[in-house]
XYZ file of C-alpha atoms in Angstrom:
674
model
C -12.007 3.914 26.078
C -9.456 5.384 28.465
C -7.049 2.771 29.803
C -4.489 2.686 32.603
C -1.784 0.040 32.377
C 1.692 -0.851 33.534
C 4.706 -0.558 31.249
C 8.481 -0.517 31.564
C 10.349 2.535 30.313
C 13.937 1.703 29.364
C 16.568 4.424 29.191
C 20.157 5.101 30.312
C 20.059 5.808 34.052
C 22.550 6.560 36.805
C 21.755 4.617 40.002
C 20.728 6.721 42.996
C 23.086 4.930 45.387
C 22.772 5.126 49.194
C 21.574 8.201 51.043
C 24.033 10.167 53.156
C 23.724 8.610 56.651
C 24.704 11.807 58.501
C 21.798 13.971 59.719
C 21.734 17.304 57.821
C 22.324 19.685 60.736
C 23.787 22.662 58.902
C 21.515 25.438 57.539
C 19.733 24.735 54.294
C 21.766 25.763 51.249
C 18.854 27.155 49.246
C 19.652 29.632 46.472
C 16.132 31.076 46.314
C 16.540 33.776 48.939
C 16.148 37.478 48.388
C 18.246 40.440 49.416
C 16.783 42.396 52.324
C 16.953 45.539 50.190
C 14.085 44.228 48.055
C 11.668 43.433 50.868
C 10.432 46.987 51.374
C 9.019 47.145 47.844
C 7.011 43.916 48.020
C 3.209 43.903 48.222
C 2.069 43.370 51.796
C 0.659 39.873 51.251
C 3.765 38.759 49.365
C 6.095 40.120 52.055
C 4.095 38.318 54.733
C 4.249 35.025 52.855
C 7.961 35.391 52.066
C 8.612 35.730 55.799
C 6.194 32.956 56.785
C 7.978 29.820 57.999
C 10.801 29.518 55.443
C 12.421 26.122 55.671
C 15.442 26.206 57.985
C 16.352 22.539 58.010
C 16.111 19.490 55.797
C 15.321 17.218 58.748
C 13.830 14.652 59.008
C 14.835 13.952 55.392
C 18.343 12.771 54.590
C 20.611 14.003 51.822
C 20.608 11.910 48.640
C 24.132 12.227 47.243
C 25.132 8.643 46.500
C 24.642 8.847 42.729
C 27.312 9.222 40.090
C 27.564 10.018 36.387
C 27.789 6.480 35.011
C 24.595 5.518 33.168
C 23.472 2.086 32.049
C 20.241 0.958 30.327
C 17.659 0.482 33.055
C 13.996 -0.436 33.197
C 11.763 2.055 35.049
C 8.284 1.080 36.161
C 5.765 3.283 34.365
C 1.995 3.736 34.418
C 0.387 4.765 31.139
C -2.950 6.594 30.926
C -4.293 6.632 27.364
C -7.360 7.560 25.378
C -7.753 8.094 21.650
C -6.186 11.594 21.906
C -3.427 11.530 24.550
C -0.907 9.104 26.016
C 0.460 10.015 29.445
C 3.458 8.208 30.989
C 3.856 8.437 34.773
C 6.829 7.284 36.889
C 5.502 6.331 40.355
C 8.945 5.441 41.728
C 10.217 8.941 40.890
C 7.791 11.227 42.661
C 4.937 10.475 40.271
C 6.679 12.489 37.543
C 4.847 12.675 34.214
C 7.639 11.701 31.843
C 5.740 12.139 28.585
C 2.510 13.714 27.300
C 2.004 12.776 23.665
C -0.808 14.120 21.490
C -1.723 11.182 19.282
C -3.623 12.849 16.362
C -0.624 15.077 15.577
C 2.030 12.682 16.935
C 3.548 15.564 18.914
C 5.271 15.317 22.266
C 4.010 18.250 24.340
C 6.765 18.134 26.979
C 10.525 18.112 27.069
C 11.391 14.425 27.478
C 14.820 13.753 28.917
C 16.396 10.792 27.067
C 18.375 9.833 30.202
C 17.826 9.651 33.952
C 20.686 11.642 35.445
C 20.313 12.696 39.095
C 21.709 16.113 39.964
C 21.806 18.198 43.132
C 18.714 20.366 42.653
C 16.151 18.897 45.050
C 16.063 20.191 48.596
C 17.628 16.887 49.635
C 19.879 16.425 46.614
C 18.902 13.978 43.877
C 16.600 15.411 41.186
C 16.325 15.007 37.420
C 15.037 17.186 34.615
C 12.150 16.737 32.205
C 8.397 16.137 32.256
C 5.937 17.436 34.856
C 6.905 17.269 38.526
C 4.767 17.896 41.606
C 6.620 20.142 44.059
C 5.291 20.148 47.603
C 7.034 21.079 50.831
C 9.035 24.291 50.698
C 10.873 26.594 48.319
C 12.824 24.378 45.943
C 12.370 20.982 44.339
C 10.590 18.466 46.552
C 12.443 15.847 48.576
C 10.224 13.312 46.777
C 11.824 14.004 43.379
C 13.484 10.582 43.308
C 11.283 8.750 45.818
C 8.356 6.371 45.312
C 4.749 7.408 45.853
C 1.643 5.306 46.329
C -0.488 4.726 43.221
C -3.845 3.066 42.665
C -6.932 3.073 40.484
C -9.990 5.029 41.648
C -13.316 5.853 39.975
C -13.222 8.942 37.750
C -15.994 11.553 37.525
C -16.859 10.510 33.949
C -17.530 6.906 34.944
C -14.117 5.622 33.940
C -10.974 5.281 36.037
C -8.303 7.687 37.193
C -4.832 7.210 38.585
C -4.355 8.417 42.143
C -0.887 9.264 43.450
C -0.432 10.052 47.123
C 2.286 10.342 49.755
C 3.287 11.880 53.067
C 5.411 15.011 52.679
C 7.839 14.850 55.607
C 9.265 18.385 55.757
C 5.854 19.804 56.675
C 4.183 16.530 57.791
C 1.327 16.805 55.295
C -0.456 14.189 53.167
C -1.278 15.056 49.567
C -2.809 13.446 46.505
C -2.711 13.939 42.739
C -5.520 12.404 40.647
C -4.915 12.016 36.898
C -7.605 11.168 34.370
C -8.389 11.444 30.682
C -12.068 11.769 29.826
C -12.942 9.725 26.771
C -12.163 11.737 23.627
C -10.498 14.566 25.583
C -7.438 16.443 24.341
C -6.725 17.474 27.939
C -5.314 15.603 30.907
C -7.161 16.565 34.086
C -5.248 16.735 37.361
C -7.040 17.075 40.685
C -4.710 17.921 43.570
C -5.278 18.213 47.292
C -3.118 18.955 50.341
C -4.590 18.217 53.767
C -3.556 19.447 57.196
C -4.680 16.855 59.752
C -2.918 18.652 62.619
C -4.558 20.749 65.328
C -2.369 23.706 64.430
C -1.628 25.683 61.245
C 1.097 24.360 58.957
C 2.974 26.149 56.147
C 2.589 24.569 52.746
C 3.815 25.066 49.203
C 2.994 23.796 45.727
C 4.355 24.324 42.240
C 3.685 22.150 39.206
C 6.860 22.338 37.083
C 6.483 21.621 33.369
C 9.584 21.143 31.226
C 9.178 22.157 27.558
C 11.706 22.678 24.745
C 13.290 26.115 25.059
C 12.798 27.082 21.395
C 9.332 28.361 22.279
C 7.595 31.598 23.135
C 6.022 31.500 26.563
C 2.654 33.190 26.969
C 0.910 34.108 30.212
C -1.825 36.731 30.764
C 0.363 39.361 32.428
C 1.977 42.722 31.745
C 4.409 42.485 34.660
C 6.536 39.828 36.309
C 8.628 39.461 39.422
C 12.139 38.817 38.167
C 14.498 36.723 40.301
C 18.074 36.236 39.150
C 20.716 34.245 40.932
C 22.145 37.467 42.350
C 19.251 36.916 44.852
C 17.429 40.109 43.858
C 13.654 40.213 43.336
C 12.161 43.096 41.383
C 9.133 43.904 39.271
C 9.786 44.100 35.517
C 7.569 44.664 32.460
C 6.373 41.840 30.199
C 7.189 40.960 27.472
C 10.208 43.305 27.178
C 12.648 43.904 29.988
C 15.857 45.877 29.516
C 15.035 46.204 25.821
C 14.777 42.430 25.241
C 11.681 40.264 24.811
C 12.163 37.791 27.650
C 9.186 35.619 26.679
C 11.582 33.883 24.274
C 13.834 31.767 26.549
C 16.902 31.956 24.254
C 16.900 35.753 24.690
C 18.150 35.514 28.299
C 21.868 35.183 29.001
C 21.700 33.941 32.591
C 19.408 31.659 34.546
C 16.349 33.496 35.818
C 12.809 33.147 37.126
C 9.942 35.281 35.835
C 6.918 35.096 38.140
C 4.023 36.527 36.172
C 1.640 38.958 37.847
C -1.681 37.571 36.577
C -4.469 40.089 37.385
C -7.247 39.028 39.732
C -10.228 37.699 37.823
C -8.153 36.744 34.788
C -8.129 33.119 33.711
C -5.080 31.262 35.014
C -3.047 29.732 32.199
C 0.428 29.518 30.673
C 1.535 28.179 27.290
C 4.713 27.467 25.343
C 4.369 27.611 21.543
C 6.889 26.919 18.786
C 7.412 29.107 15.722
C 4.499 27.389 14.002
C 2.146 28.087 16.885
C 2.038 24.515 18.200
C 2.681 23.650 21.809
C 1.388 22.986 25.299
C -1.036 24.929 27.483
C -1.655 24.493 31.190
C -4.698 26.016 32.880
C -6.332 25.617 36.274
C -8.951 26.738 38.723
C -8.123 30.044 40.366
C -6.662 28.595 43.588
C -3.490 27.778 41.641
C -2.694 31.451 41.295
C 0.941 31.766 40.242
C 2.554 31.290 36.821
C 6.267 31.291 36.107
C 8.908 30.912 33.401
C 12.341 29.542 34.295
C 15.188 29.857 31.799
C 18.728 28.530 31.933
C 20.060 31.278 29.682
C 22.470 31.116 26.781
C 25.599 31.914 28.811
C 28.288 29.251 29.233
C 27.080 28.272 32.705
C 23.492 27.738 31.592
C 24.539 25.700 28.564
C 26.836 23.605 30.742
C 23.981 22.830 33.124
C 21.793 21.810 30.195
C 24.454 19.338 29.045
C 25.012 18.148 32.611
C 21.362 17.182 33.101
C 21.074 15.168 29.893
C 23.360 14.417 26.944
C 25.114 16.903 24.655
C 23.203 17.597 21.474
C 19.764 16.678 22.791
C 18.369 20.222 22.870
C 17.684 22.551 25.753
C 14.574 23.114 27.818
C 12.876 25.727 29.945
C 10.137 25.345 32.531
C 6.656 26.810 32.711
C 5.154 26.486 36.156
C 2.003 26.994 38.223
C 1.812 27.521 41.973
C -0.348 28.476 44.935
C 1.131 31.980 45.246
C 2.856 34.518 43.018
C 6.451 33.462 43.688
C 8.318 30.391 44.895
C 9.769 32.420 47.745
C 6.423 32.323 49.585
C 4.620 29.770 51.734
C 0.905 29.433 52.418
C -0.682 29.085 55.843
C -2.916 26.012 55.907
C -5.166 26.209 58.928
C -5.703 23.377 61.384
C -7.692 20.442 59.965
C -8.237 22.270 56.664
C -7.272 21.449 53.102
C -6.536 23.194 49.819
C -7.451 21.704 46.444
C -7.609 22.665 42.787
C -7.808 21.259 39.280
C -5.287 21.597 36.459
C -5.600 20.706 32.779
C -2.796 20.017 30.288
C -3.199 19.752 26.546
C -2.221 20.996 23.071
C -2.733 24.579 21.935
C -2.474 26.008 18.424
C -2.236 29.793 18.293
C -0.001 32.436 16.753
C 2.910 33.357 19.040
C 4.080 36.336 16.962
C 2.934 39.942 17.036
C 1.707 42.513 19.520
C 1.744 41.050 23.018
C -1.872 41.785 23.870
C -3.091 40.595 20.487
C -1.121 37.375 20.902
C -2.605 36.842 24.361
C -6.147 37.477 23.137
C -5.678 35.059 20.278
C -4.250 32.338 22.501
C -6.894 32.861 25.154
C -9.656 32.625 22.535
C -8.218 29.363 21.211
C -7.939 27.999 24.730
C -11.546 28.973 25.496
C -12.700 27.218 22.341
C -10.719 24.070 23.158
C -11.441 24.008 26.899
C -13.854 26.629 28.266
C -13.025 28.091 31.640
C -16.444 27.014 32.901
C -15.644 23.418 31.969
C -12.507 23.507 34.133
C -14.513 24.800 37.084
C -17.182 22.163 36.419
C -14.597 19.396 36.228
C -13.204 20.512 39.571
C -16.657 20.392 41.201
C -17.241 16.931 39.740
C -13.830 15.691 40.901
C -14.402 16.816 44.494
C -17.171 14.201 44.764
C -14.543 11.526 44.035
C -11.585 12.954 45.966
C -12.387 10.757 48.977
C -13.066 7.611 46.924
C -11.149 4.673 48.323
C -8.442 3.322 46.008
C -9.011 0.035 44.258
C -6.229 -1.891 42.555
C -2.835 -0.839 43.927
C -0.274 -0.119 41.231
C 2.721 1.141 43.250
C 3.794 1.504 46.869
C 5.396 4.573 48.404
C 7.032 4.972 51.801
C 5.837 3.851 55.209
C 6.167 7.270 56.838
C 2.506 8.112 56.335
C 1.451 4.827 57.914
C 3.637 5.570 60.934
C 2.113 9.025 61.396
C -1.436 7.701 61.003
C -0.722 5.035 63.618
C 0.691 7.648 65.982
C -2.170 10.136 65.665
C -5.110 7.946 64.660
C -6.015 10.187 61.731
C -8.705 9.242 59.213
C -7.760 10.343 55.700
C -10.432 9.142 53.266
C -9.092 8.479 49.801
C -5.423 8.308 50.819
C -4.945 5.222 52.989
C -1.569 4.818 54.620
C -1.828 1.140 55.448
C 0.223 -0.571 58.122
C 1.564 -3.098 55.622
C 3.616 -0.294 54.011
C 5.779 0.068 57.136
C 9.375 -0.926 56.410
C 12.824 -1.165 57.928
C 13.233 2.620 58.223
C 10.097 2.880 60.345
C 10.844 -0.188 62.506
C 12.705 1.515 65.407
C 10.159 4.335 65.558
C 7.263 1.912 65.584
C 8.966 0.196 68.538
C 9.311 3.555 70.285
C 5.633 4.275 69.652
C 4.382 0.915 70.899
C 6.946 -0.133 73.514
C 8.294 3.243 74.632
C 11.919 2.392 73.909
C 14.287 2.918 71.007
C 15.967 -0.344 69.981
C 19.576 -0.600 68.930
C 19.941 -1.134 65.159
C 20.462 -4.668 63.973
C 23.337 -5.859 61.801
C 25.797 -3.340 63.276
C 24.635 -0.475 61.062
C 25.098 3.288 61.530
C 22.141 5.059 63.145
C 19.274 5.746 60.788
C 17.306 8.940 60.307
C 15.734 10.899 63.152
C 12.094 11.926 63.482
C 12.016 15.519 64.687
C 8.342 16.523 64.960
C 7.289 17.548 68.456
C 5.365 14.336 69.308
C 8.407 12.199 68.484
C 10.710 14.518 70.369
C 8.439 14.177 73.407
C 8.727 10.384 73.176
C 12.522 10.619 72.941
C 12.590 12.815 76.030
C 10.742 10.200 78.099
C 12.402 7.014 76.843
C 15.430 5.429 78.475
C 18.440 7.744 78.073
C 20.663 5.388 76.107
C 23.477 6.872 74.001
C 21.413 6.180 70.871
C 18.334 7.888 72.333
C 20.446 10.895 73.374
C 21.820 11.084 69.826
C 18.354 11.151 68.254
C 16.986 13.479 70.917
C 19.799 15.933 70.267
C 19.067 15.915 66.539
C 15.371 16.621 67.238
C 16.269 19.418 69.671
C 18.692 20.931 67.169
C 15.970 20.920 64.537
C 13.624 22.652 66.977
C 16.107 25.449 67.611
C 17.080 24.259 71.110
C 20.774 24.115 70.326
C 22.050 24.280 73.871
C 19.781 21.391 74.840
C 20.958 19.439 71.788
C 24.597 19.856 72.781
C 23.785 18.712 76.328
C 22.013 15.611 74.983
C 24.971 14.686 72.785
C 27.402 15.282 75.657
C 25.262 13.075 77.921
C 25.378 10.393 75.249
C 29.183 10.506 75.265
C 29.254 10.327 79.051
C 26.983 7.270 78.963
C 29.324 5.613 76.498
C 32.291 6.312 78.734
C 30.493 4.668 81.648
C 29.640 1.663 79.505
C 33.231 1.343 78.318
C 34.642 1.599 81.813
C 32.268 -1.143 82.955
C 33.489 -3.592 80.303
C 36.046 -6.229 81.154
C 39.623 -5.802 79.884
C 39.182 -8.872 77.665
C 36.415 -7.046 75.790
C 37.750 -3.541 76.205
C 36.642 -2.374 72.794
C 33.154 -3.690 73.390
C 30.445 -4.684 70.942
C 29.925 -2.642 67.828
C 26.730 -0.602 68.381
C 25.104 2.307 66.558
C 25.749 4.462 69.629
C 29.515 4.614 69.210
C 31.337 7.860 69.746
C 31.579 9.042 66.164
C 27.880 9.959 65.580
C 27.794 12.036 68.774
C 31.196 13.598 68.138
C 30.201 14.556 64.627
C 27.055 16.293 65.902
C 29.071 18.213 68.474
C 31.601 19.133 65.777
C 28.827 20.616 63.624
C 27.571 22.600 66.622
C 31.085 23.922 67.284
C 31.568 24.924 63.672
C 28.216 26.699 63.533
C 29.174 28.627 66.690
C 32.549 29.636 65.259
C 34.653 27.313 67.426
C 36.696 26.055 64.500
C 39.588 24.567 66.442
C 37.334 22.531 68.714
C 35.247 21.479 65.732
C 38.413 20.265 64.002
C 39.399 18.270 67.094
C 36.022 16.596 67.303
C 35.856 15.848 63.596
C 39.306 14.239 63.712
C 38.314 12.182 66.747
C 35.013 11.166 65.150
C 36.679 10.002 61.953
C 39.327 8.072 63.851
C 36.626 6.370 65.926
C 34.684 5.452 62.800
C 37.765 3.971 61.138
C 38.573 1.946 64.253
C 35.088 0.532 64.656
C 33.590 0.102 61.194
C 33.417 -3.499 59.949
C 36.075 -4.614 57.520
C 35.982 -6.887 54.508
C 32.825 -8.427 53.010
C 30.598 -7.209 55.834
C 31.354 -3.621 54.870
C 31.331 -4.223 51.143
C 27.926 -5.930 51.119
C 24.457 -4.620 51.815
C 23.504 -1.144 50.646
C 26.911 0.512 51.117
C 25.982 2.565 54.165
C 29.390 2.150 55.825
C 31.183 3.312 52.700
C 28.746 6.217 52.440
C 29.174 7.277 56.065
C 32.986 7.099 55.853
C 32.949 9.274 52.734
C 30.504 11.770 54.211
C 32.265 12.087 57.558
C 35.697 12.171 55.929
C 34.678 14.963 53.574
C 33.249 17.040 56.419
C 36.304 16.396 58.578
C 38.730 17.550 55.874
C 36.716 20.731 55.376
C 36.719 21.503 59.100
C 40.427 20.772 59.460
C 41.304 22.988 56.506
C 39.135 25.769 57.975
C 41.252 25.518 61.125
C 44.497 25.594 59.115
C 45.404 22.006 60.017
C 46.483 20.709 56.643
C 48.566 17.825 58.008
C 45.564 16.439 59.909
C 43.376 16.928 56.837
C 45.909 14.970 54.786
C 45.829 12.181 57.379
C 42.041 11.875 56.973
C 42.433 11.908 53.205
C 44.860 8.999 53.308
C 42.405 6.873 55.282
C 39.608 7.274 52.730
C 39.012 4.329 50.425
C 40.655 4.602 46.978
C 37.246 4.389 45.295
C 36.046 7.303 47.415
C 39.110 9.408 46.604
C 38.497 8.799 42.909
C 35.004 10.322 42.996
C 34.626 13.788 41.506
C 33.617 15.414 44.780
C 36.785 14.122 46.412
C 38.973 15.071 43.477
C 37.851 18.633 44.115
C 38.585 18.167 47.832
C 42.036 16.867 46.879
C 42.701 19.973 44.816
C 41.626 22.161 47.767
C 43.918 20.188 50.063
C 46.849 20.507 47.696
C 46.259 24.237 47.379
C 46.161 24.582 51.175
C 49.482 22.720 51.355
C 50.981 25.226 48.919
C 51.231 22.657 46.112
C 49.550 24.860 43.531
C 50.913 23.098 40.455
C 49.678 19.742 41.689
C 46.287 21.263 42.506
C 46.162 22.748 39.007
C 47.041 19.329 37.594
C 43.884 17.868 39.164
C 41.874 20.221 36.944
C 43.950 19.244 33.923
C 43.344 15.558 34.550
C 39.607 16.255 34.746
C 36.889 15.446 37.259
C 33.105 15.647 37.510
C 31.436 16.527 40.810
C 28.249 14.499 40.403
C 26.475 16.247 43.289
C 27.477 19.809 42.356
C 24.844 22.052 43.967
C 22.663 24.445 42.003
C 24.304 27.853 42.282
C 27.531 26.431 43.730
C 30.667 28.455 42.925
C 33.338 26.585 44.883
C 34.962 25.103 41.771
C 35.333 28.512 40.162
C 36.690 30.103 43.314
C 39.362 27.427 43.672
C 40.327 27.789 40.010
C 40.727 31.558 40.486
C 43.232 30.877 43.294
C 45.261 28.601 41.033
C 45.216 30.292 37.635
C 44.493 33.689 36.061
C 43.153 32.036 32.907
C 39.402 31.863 32.266
C 37.572 29.008 33.957
C 37.572 26.021 31.572
C 34.100 25.413 30.066
C 33.770 21.944 31.593
C 33.890 23.509 35.082
C 31.778 26.590 34.306
C 28.381 26.230 36.020
C 27.909 29.896 36.875
C 24.258 30.929 36.984
C 24.796 34.672 37.318
C 27.043 37.400 35.945
C 30.474 37.789 37.495
C 30.589 40.257 40.354
C 31.743 43.735 39.432
């Protein structure tokens, strides 16, 4: 019989640490953008979907950059689905990631299993980790739920057994989704039913890619003769498959640089992708036709790609590539989901034995025949039809709890979402002030003298902020929501009104209490927002002034001693985040002495972090102390939250030394510019 049980997976893990408390106001730093020169050659439907509602902001999510590189043995809650053929390990606290898919008769692991949990800056909001099968919903890039919990429960399966339901509220697009996993008795294939619903009265853009990590010493097969090639030079062009530029790119080790190959699967052709080793053993993924796209991602054999592979795991553990499946042809596109409609499909994952060598079309025919024998296309369609009858089944035993954001939205709008209950008992501390706003019409001041929390930016919440009492805290949150909505002038006015309100409050206080109580509506959050607005508008000197004032205000008002050291470290996190931004703005304005003054006020533990060692080297270089800046590189540092595609380390090195970039700092994902 198929069973579903709890287990604990123990492996070396780096703690996630606190989220960045500052609202992410600056434009999204997403590497998957294409050069305008390539747009004219795109098919009409692809061009329309590339231009449809690309994500401009990370709000209301917050950046997750509090992790480091130190790993210790940790126990991760896991849910195991098992029959006599497959054992599937799921991590509900980490986006519902499938960590392992083991075929029991052959004792083969079908996925790339990362032996460590090492967060890295690849998700839209930062923390992400490699390996297994991840469910990417939201917008181009890795989901903000990569390292977040999802709800999980048992529900009846179409074959009379049980399946594992995962569900959550995706906050970037405000959409609920579910993923149902089940193993029919005696099946070599894991079935996955997925659904995204739009409960709104207006269309919403959506996005989905299932990303499957497999060892890179494979040949990747997909039923296509062409692919859309995207390199990190941000060019998108159509190339032949399997050979491009005289090289068979279906073997991941044959590529030098990181690249995406989005396969052009002909209409009417079965949707599938496989990765097979030299002996013809490996994994196949297939689906109903709604999941149209198929993709291969490779890191490449260049020094940057190999460095990234080491960075995401441990040296000597072997590299990986990703085979993927999505709603459209490329990850640069978004899908229009009409009001009160949904999109759903079924995927299947299992072993495939077929010859990977020989003529491309003969290899594809052979693999497709083996797949049809193991899992007929009609059976996949039939399994989807059977699953739809259970998609609304109410969950039974709860196995894991996700966030309370879905419960808050359901309370606000009164939506009925059969099969994916967002119960009120899941509401937590993050939702508390917004629940008060919803029910009482006012936004309470945070307790325990904490920095302001995240802001809800959807139009209904913005409307509530516009009608609540205009406290400095409410003006702060309203400005963030207006900024997200593109009303930048209004946002600036809200933040300026918040500062004026604070000045009136301060002037009304008695001399004995001139500094006043410590509240979340102090000057520094508002000043920081105004500084970002100035910098985005090119007013670098004024931005530098406001950043310096904001950091000074934070240092004067933040709690000292045990009160700051305890809890979840939010004060330490906000000081580091604001200090780093302030130094960058001051250096951009040529004010190195003021930048040095901010640096000196950072905590020693903060200055020792890799990100701030790089900032120190930039500061030293700006001060003309090139040898000392070069010495920072010699001493060594690791920027734990180095962004995918980031080149700042290499650019600084080039200013300091004509020698080649040392391998430990080489994360380049594209060829050097001519």
